[in-house]
Short mmCIF file of C-alpha atoms and ligand atoms in Angstrom, two decimals:
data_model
loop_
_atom_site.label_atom_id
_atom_site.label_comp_id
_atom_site.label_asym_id
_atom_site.label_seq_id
_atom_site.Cartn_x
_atom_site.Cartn_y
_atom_site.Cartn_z
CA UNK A 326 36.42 46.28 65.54
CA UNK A 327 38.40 46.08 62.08
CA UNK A 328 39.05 42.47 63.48
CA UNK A 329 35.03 41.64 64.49
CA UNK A 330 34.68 42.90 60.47
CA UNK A 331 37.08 41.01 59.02
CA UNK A 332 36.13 37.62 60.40
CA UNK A 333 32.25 37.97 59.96
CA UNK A 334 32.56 39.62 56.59
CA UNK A 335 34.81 36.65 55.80
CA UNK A 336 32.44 33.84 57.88
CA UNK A 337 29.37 35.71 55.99
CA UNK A 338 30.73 35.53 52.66
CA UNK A 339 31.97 31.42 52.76
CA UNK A 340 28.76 30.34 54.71
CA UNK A 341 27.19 27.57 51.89
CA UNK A 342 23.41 28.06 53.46
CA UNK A 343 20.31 29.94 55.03
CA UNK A 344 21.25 27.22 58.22
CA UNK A 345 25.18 28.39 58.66
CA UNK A 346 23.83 32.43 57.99
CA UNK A 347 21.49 32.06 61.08
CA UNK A 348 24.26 30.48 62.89
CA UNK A 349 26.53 33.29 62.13
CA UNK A 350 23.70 36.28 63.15
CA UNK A 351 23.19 35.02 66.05
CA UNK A 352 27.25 34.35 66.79
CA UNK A 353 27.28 38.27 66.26
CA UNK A 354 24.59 40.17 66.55
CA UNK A 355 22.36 37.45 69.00
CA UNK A 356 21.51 38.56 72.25
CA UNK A 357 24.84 37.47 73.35
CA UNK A 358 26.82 37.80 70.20
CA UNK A 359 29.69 39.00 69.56
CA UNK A 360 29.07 42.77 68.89
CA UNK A 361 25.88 42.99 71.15
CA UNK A 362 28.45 42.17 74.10
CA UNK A 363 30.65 44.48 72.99
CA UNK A 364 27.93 47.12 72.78
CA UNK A 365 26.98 46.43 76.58
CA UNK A 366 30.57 47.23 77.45
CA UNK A 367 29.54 50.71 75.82
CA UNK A 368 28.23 52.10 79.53
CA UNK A 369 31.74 51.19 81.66
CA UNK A 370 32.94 53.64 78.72
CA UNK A 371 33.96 57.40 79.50
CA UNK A 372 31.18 59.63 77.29
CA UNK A 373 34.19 60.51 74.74
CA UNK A 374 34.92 56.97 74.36
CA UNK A 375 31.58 56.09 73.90
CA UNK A 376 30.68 58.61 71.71
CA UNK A 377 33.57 57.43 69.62
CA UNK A 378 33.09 53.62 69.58
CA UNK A 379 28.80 53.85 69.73
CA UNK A 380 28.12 55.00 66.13
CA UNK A 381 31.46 52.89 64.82
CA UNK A 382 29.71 49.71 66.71
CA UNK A 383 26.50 50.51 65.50
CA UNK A 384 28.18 51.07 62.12
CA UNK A 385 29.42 47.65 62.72
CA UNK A 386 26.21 45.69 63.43
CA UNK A 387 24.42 47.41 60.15
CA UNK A 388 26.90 46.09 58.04
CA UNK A 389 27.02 42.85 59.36
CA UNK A 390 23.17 42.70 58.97
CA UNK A 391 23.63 43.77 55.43
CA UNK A 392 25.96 41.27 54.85
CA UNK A 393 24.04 38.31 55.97
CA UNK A 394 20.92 39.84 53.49
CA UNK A 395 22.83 40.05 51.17
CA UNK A 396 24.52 36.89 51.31
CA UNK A 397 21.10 35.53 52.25
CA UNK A 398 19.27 36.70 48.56
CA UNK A 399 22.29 35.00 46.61
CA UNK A 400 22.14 32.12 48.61
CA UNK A 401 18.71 32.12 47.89
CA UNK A 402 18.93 33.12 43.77
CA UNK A 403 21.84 30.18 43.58
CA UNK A 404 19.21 28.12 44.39
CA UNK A 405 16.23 29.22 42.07
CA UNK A 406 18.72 28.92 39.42
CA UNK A 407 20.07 25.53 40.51
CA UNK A 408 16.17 24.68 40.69
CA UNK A 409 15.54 26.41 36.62
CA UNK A 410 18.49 24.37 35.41
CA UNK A 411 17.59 20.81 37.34
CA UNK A 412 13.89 21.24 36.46
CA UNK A 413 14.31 22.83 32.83
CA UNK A 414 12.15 21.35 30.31
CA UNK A 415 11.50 21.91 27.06
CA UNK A 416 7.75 22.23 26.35
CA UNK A 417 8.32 22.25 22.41
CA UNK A 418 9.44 18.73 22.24
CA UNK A 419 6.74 16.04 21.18
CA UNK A 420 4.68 15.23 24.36
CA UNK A 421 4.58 11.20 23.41
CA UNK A 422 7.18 9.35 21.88
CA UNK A 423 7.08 7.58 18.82
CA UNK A 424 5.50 4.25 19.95
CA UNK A 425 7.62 1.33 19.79
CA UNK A 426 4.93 -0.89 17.84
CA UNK A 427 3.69 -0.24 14.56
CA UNK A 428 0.50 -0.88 12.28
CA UNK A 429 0.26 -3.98 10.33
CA UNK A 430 0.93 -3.36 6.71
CA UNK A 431 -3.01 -5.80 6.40
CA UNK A 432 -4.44 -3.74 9.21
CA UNK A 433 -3.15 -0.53 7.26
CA UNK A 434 -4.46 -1.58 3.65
CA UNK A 435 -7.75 -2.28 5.33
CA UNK A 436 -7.66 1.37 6.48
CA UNK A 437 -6.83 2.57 2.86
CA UNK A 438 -9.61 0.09 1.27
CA UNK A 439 -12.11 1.43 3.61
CA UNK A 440 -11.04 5.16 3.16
CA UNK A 441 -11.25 4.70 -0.53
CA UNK A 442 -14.45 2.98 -0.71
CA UNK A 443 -16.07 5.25 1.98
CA UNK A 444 -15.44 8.23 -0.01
CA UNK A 445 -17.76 6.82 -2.70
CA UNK A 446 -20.39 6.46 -0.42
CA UNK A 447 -19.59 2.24 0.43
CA UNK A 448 -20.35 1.45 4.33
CA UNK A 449 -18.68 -0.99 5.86
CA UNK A 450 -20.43 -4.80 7.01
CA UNK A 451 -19.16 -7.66 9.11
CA UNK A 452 -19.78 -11.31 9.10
CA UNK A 453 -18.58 -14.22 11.22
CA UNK A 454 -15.54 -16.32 10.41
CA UNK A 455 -17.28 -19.71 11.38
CA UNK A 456 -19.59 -19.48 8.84
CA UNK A 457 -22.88 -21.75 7.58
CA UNK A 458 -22.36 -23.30 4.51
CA UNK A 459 -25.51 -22.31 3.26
CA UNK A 460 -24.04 -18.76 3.38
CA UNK A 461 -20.80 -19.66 2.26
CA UNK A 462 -21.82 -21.78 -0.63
CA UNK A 463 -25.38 -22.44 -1.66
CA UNK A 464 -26.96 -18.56 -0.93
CA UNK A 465 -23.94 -18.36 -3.23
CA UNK A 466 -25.14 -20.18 -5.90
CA UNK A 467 -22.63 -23.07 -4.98
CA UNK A 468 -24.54 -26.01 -4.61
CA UNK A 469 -23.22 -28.89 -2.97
CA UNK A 470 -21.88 -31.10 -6.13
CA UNK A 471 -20.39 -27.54 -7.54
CA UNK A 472 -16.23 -28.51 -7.91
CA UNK A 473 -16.19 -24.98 -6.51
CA UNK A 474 -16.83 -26.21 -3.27
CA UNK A 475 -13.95 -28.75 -3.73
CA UNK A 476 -11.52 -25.92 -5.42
CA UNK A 477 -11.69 -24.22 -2.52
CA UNK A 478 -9.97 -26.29 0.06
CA UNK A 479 -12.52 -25.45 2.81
CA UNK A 480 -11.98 -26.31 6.38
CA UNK A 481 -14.68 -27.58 8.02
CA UNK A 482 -15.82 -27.62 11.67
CA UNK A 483 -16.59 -30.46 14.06
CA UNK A 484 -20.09 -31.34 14.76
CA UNK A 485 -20.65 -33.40 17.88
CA UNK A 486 -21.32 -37.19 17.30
CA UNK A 487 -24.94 -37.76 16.58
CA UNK A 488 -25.70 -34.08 15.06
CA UNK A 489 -25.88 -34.86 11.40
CA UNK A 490 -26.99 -31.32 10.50
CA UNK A 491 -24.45 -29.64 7.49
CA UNK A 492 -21.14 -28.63 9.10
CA UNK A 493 -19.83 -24.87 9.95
CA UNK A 494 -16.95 -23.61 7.52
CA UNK A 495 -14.54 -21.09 8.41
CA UNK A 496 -15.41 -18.20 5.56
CA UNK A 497 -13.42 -19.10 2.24
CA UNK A 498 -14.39 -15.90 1.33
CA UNK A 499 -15.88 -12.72 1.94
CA UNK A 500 -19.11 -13.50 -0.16
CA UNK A 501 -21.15 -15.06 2.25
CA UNK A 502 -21.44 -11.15 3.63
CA UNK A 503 -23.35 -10.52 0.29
CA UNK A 504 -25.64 -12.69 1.42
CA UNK A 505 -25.72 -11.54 5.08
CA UNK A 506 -25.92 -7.71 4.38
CA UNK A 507 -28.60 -8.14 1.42
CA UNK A 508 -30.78 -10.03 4.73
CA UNK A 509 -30.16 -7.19 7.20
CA UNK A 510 -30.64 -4.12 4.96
CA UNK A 511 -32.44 -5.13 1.72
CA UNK A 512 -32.06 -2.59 -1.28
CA UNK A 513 -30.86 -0.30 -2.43
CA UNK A 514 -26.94 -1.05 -0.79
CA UNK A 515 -23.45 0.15 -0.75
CA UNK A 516 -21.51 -2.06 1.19
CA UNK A 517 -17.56 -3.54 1.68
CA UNK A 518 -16.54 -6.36 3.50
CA UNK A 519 -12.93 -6.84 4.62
CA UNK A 520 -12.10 -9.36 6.65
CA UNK A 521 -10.22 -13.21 7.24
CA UNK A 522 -11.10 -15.73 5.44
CA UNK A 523 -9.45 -19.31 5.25
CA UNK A 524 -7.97 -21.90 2.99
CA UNK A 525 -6.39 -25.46 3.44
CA UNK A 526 -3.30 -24.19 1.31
CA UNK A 527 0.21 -23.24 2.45
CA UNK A 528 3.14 -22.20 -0.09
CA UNK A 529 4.79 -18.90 -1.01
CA UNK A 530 1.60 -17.22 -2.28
CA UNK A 531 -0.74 -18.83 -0.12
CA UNK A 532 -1.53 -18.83 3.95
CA UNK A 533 -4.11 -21.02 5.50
CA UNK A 534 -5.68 -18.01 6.68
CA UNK A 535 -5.57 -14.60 4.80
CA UNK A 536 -7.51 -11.27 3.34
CA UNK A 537 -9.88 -10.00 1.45
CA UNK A 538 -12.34 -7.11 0.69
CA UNK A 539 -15.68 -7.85 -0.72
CA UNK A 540 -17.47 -4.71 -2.67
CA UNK A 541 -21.37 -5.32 -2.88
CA UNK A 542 -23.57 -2.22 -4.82
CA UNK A 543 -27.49 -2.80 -5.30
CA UNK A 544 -29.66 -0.41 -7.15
CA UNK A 545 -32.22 -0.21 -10.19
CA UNK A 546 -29.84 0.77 -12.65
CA UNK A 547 -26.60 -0.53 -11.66
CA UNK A 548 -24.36 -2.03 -14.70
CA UNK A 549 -21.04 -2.71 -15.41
CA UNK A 550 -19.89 0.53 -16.07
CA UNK A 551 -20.13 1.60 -12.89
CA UNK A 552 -18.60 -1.69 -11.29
CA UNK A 553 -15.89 -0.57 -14.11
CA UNK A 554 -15.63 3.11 -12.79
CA UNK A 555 -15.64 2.54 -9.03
CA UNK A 556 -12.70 -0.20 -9.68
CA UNK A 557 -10.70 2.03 -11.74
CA UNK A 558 -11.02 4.66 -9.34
CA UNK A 559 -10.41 2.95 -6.58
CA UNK A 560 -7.01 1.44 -8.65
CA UNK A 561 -5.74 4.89 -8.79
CA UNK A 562 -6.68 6.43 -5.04
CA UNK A 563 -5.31 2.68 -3.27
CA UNK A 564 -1.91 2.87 -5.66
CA UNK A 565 -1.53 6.37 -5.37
CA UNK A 566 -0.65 6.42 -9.47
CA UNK A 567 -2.49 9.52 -11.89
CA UNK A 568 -3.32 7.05 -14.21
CA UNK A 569 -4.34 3.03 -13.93
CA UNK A 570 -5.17 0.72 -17.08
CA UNK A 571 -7.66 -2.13 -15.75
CA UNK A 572 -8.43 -5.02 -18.43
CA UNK A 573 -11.42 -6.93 -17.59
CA UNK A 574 -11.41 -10.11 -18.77
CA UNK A 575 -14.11 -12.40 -18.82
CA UNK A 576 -14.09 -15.43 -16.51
CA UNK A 577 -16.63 -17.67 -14.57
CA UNK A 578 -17.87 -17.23 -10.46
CA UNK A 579 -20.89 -19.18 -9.70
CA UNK A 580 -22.32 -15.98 -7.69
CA UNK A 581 -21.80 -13.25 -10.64
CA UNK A 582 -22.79 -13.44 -14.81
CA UNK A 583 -21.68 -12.06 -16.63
CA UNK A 584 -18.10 -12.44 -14.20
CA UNK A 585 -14.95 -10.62 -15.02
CA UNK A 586 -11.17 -10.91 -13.81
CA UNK A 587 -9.73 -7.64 -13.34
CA UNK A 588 -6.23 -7.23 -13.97
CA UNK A 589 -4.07 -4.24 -13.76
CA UNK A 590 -1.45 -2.64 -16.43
CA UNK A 591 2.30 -3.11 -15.10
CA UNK A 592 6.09 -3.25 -16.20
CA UNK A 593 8.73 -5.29 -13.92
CA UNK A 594 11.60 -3.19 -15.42
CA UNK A 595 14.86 -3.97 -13.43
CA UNK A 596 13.09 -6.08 -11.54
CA UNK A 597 10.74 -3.89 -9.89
CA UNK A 598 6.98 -4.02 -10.08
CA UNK A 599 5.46 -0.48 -12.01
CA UNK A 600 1.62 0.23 -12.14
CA UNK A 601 -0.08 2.05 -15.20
CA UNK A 602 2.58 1.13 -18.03
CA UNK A 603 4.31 -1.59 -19.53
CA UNK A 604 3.26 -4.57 -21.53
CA UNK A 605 2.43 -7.17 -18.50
CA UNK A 606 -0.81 -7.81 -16.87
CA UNK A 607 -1.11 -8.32 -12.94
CA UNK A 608 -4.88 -10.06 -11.48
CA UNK A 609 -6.17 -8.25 -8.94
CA UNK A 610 -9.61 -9.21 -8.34
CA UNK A 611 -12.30 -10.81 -9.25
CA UNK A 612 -16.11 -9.68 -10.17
CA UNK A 613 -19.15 -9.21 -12.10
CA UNK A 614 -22.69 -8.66 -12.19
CA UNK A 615 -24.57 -10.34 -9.07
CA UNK A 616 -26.29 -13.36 -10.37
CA UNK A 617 -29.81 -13.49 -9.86
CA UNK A 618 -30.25 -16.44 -7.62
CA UNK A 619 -28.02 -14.52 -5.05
CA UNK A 620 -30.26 -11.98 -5.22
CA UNK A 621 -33.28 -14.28 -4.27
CA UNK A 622 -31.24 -15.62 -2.06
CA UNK A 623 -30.97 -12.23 0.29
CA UNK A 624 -34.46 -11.55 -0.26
CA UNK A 625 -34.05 -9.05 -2.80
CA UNK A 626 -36.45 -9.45 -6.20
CA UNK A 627 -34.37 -9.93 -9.16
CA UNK A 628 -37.10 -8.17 -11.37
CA UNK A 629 -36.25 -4.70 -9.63
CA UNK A 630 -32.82 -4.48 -8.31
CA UNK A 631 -29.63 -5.37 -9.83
CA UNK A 632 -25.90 -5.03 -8.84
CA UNK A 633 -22.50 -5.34 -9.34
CA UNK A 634 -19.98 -7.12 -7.00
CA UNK A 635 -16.35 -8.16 -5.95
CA UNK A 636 -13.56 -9.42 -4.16
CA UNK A 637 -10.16 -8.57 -3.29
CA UNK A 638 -7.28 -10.52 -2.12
CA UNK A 639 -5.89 -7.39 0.82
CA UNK A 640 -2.72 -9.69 1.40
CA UNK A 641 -2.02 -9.36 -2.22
CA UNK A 642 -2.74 -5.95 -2.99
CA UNK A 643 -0.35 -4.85 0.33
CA UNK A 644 2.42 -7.01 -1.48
CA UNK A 645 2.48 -5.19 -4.67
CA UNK A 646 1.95 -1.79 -3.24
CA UNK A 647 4.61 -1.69 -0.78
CA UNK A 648 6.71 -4.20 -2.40
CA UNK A 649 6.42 -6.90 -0.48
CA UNK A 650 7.63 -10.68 -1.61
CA UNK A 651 6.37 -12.91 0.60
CA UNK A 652 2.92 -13.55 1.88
CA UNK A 653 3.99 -15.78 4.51
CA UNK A 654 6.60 -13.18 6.34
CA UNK A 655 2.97 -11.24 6.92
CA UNK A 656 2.08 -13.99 9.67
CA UNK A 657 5.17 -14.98 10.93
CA UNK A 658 5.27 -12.23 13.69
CA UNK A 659 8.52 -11.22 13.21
CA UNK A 660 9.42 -7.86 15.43
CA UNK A 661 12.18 -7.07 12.53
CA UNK A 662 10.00 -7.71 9.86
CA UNK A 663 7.41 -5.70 11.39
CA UNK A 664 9.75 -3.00 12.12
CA UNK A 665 10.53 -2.42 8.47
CA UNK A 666 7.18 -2.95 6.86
CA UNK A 667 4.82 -1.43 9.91
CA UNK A 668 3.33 2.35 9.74
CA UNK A 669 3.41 4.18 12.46
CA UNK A 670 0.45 3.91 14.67
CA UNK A 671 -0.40 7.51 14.78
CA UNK A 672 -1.12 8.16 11.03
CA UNK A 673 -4.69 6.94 10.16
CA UNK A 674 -5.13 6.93 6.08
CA UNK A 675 -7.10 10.15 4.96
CA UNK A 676 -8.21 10.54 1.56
CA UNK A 677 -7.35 14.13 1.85
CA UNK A 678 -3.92 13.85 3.71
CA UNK A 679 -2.64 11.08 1.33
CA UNK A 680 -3.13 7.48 1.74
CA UNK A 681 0.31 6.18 2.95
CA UNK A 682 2.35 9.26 3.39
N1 LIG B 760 -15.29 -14.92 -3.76
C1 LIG B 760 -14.31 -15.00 -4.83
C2 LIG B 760 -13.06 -15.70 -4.33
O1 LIG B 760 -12.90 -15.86 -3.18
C3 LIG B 760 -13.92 -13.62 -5.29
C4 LIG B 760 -15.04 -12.93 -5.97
C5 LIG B 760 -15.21 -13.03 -7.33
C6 LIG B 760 -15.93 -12.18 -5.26
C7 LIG B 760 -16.24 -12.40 -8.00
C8 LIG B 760 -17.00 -11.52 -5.90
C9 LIG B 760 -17.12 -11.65 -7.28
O2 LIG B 760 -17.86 -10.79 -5.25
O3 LIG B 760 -18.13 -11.00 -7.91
O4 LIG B 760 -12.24 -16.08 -5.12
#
């Protein structure tokens, strides 16, 4: 019997699973294991010798039973924790990671322009790319002899042979959405317009196609000092800078009078750009008060509303912000170039959270 122990105890304790336990139960204590055999040979037995060996065998069989329980619930934990450590998984760790591709340092400065100018109550308007020239230039004020038309190296679109009506343009600007938003909504308005606009002009500051924000405000009483206010403002939210020093200098648009050029206070020390001090003077934008004839021409009486207006190169102000030298290296698609000057696509600008974190 110490023998029948030893080897099952033994068997029990190496078997590696629930398969090789049953095996071993049934090698034993089966209906024609082992110690159940042993247990019929019980009755050929005198009644001293069985009295001696029956509790011993039954002794026996418990402990084998025990055994394979036992050796069953470890079998059994082993797993569970082979299971914990295979499927472990920490829940605290971000459940998305940081996306490969990041947001256009022009798609991001739109964001911050439109933040900006929402939070003083601007809405946001739209107008097409392929534009009329009416809307372009003469709602504008530039008729068709103006050199304006010719400074501004407009590409124009096919007609097809025989249709001698005035060409389409592609935008040069982000004025003829003035014109477009004065038709749609009348007065009073609050609007901006970013978008592309193109140019037959290619060299280190200039792309055939590129940015800008147009700022349009219509009311009874609107003057200068407002247009003055909302620019200086918006100066010191977009550059993220306490204090900004705008000089307004007076200049000529065909679509504004009086006009001004808006140019903001900066120092190149060592080489790098500073807003709000120093002794040079950096154009931003330019603006004025909207002429009258543009008024007339989006249905709006000049007698009762007036307004002030603008327009923003977005290329240009994304250079000087994030320090940025060439305007080309924003179109060339380049993944490393992107990589270095992108923001990551889950951080929309928030007035309140800071612009560009
Ligand atoms: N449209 C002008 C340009 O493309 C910029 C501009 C100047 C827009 C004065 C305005 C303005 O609205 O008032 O150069």
């Amino acid at each position: 019997m110490d023998d029948l122990r030893d080897k099952y105890m033994r068997l029990i304790a190496g078997a590696a699973d629930e398969a090789a336990l049953e095996e071993l139960r049934v090698q034993a204590v089966g209906k024609k294991g082992e110690i159940s055999l042993k247990m019929r040979e019980l009755g050929k037995m005198s009644p001293d010798e069985r009295k001696e060996a029956g509790p011993r065998l039954n002794a026996l069989k418990d402990e084998i039973n025990g055994a394979l329980a036992a050796r069953k619930a470890a079998l059994g934990d082993a797993a569970l924790e082979e299971r914990l450590r295979a499927e472990w998984l920490d829940v605290t760790l971000p459940a998305r990671q940081r996306p490969a591709g990041t947001i256009h340092p022009v798609s991001q400065v739109t964001e911050e322009v439109t933040a900006i100018f929402a939070d003083m109550g601007f809405a946001v308007a739209e107008g097409p790319q392929v534009e009329t020239d009416w809307h372009n230039f003469d709602a504008l004020n530039i008729p068709g002899h103006h050199p304006a038309r010719a400074e501004m190296d407009t590409f124009y679109m096919a007609r097809a042979e025989g249709d001698d009506r005035p060409p389409h343009v592609l935008r040069t600007h982000t004025s003829p959405v003035q014109i477009r938003s004065m038709l749609a909504h009348g007065a009073p308005l609050r609007v901006i317009a970013p978008g592309r606009v193109y140019r037959a002009d290619y060299d280190q500051t200039h792309t055939p196609m590129f940015h800008q924000v147009e700022g349009l405000a219509i009311d009874t009483d609107i003057t200068m000092a407002n247009l003055k206010w909302c620019l200086e403002e918006f100066c010191r939210a977009f550059f993220e800078v306490d204090h900004v020093d705008l000089r307004f200098r007076a200049s000529h648009f065909p679509f504004t009078e009086p006009s001004a050029e808006v140019d903001i206070r900066c120092s190149w020390e060592g080489g790098t750009l500073k807003l709000g001090e120093g002794d040079d003077w950096l154009e931003i934008l330019g603006s004025g008060m909207v002429h009258p004839k543009v008024l007339a021409a989006g249905d709006i009486d000049p007698t009762a509303w007036q307004g002030f207006a603008f327009g923003m190169g977005i290329d240009r102000i994304a250079m000087l912000k994030y320090g940025i030298p060439d305007l080309r290296a924003f179109f060339d698609s380049d993944l490393r170039w992107l990589r270095h000057y992108g923001f990551g696509a889950l951080d929309m600008p928030a007035i309140h959270a800071g612009l560009s974190r």
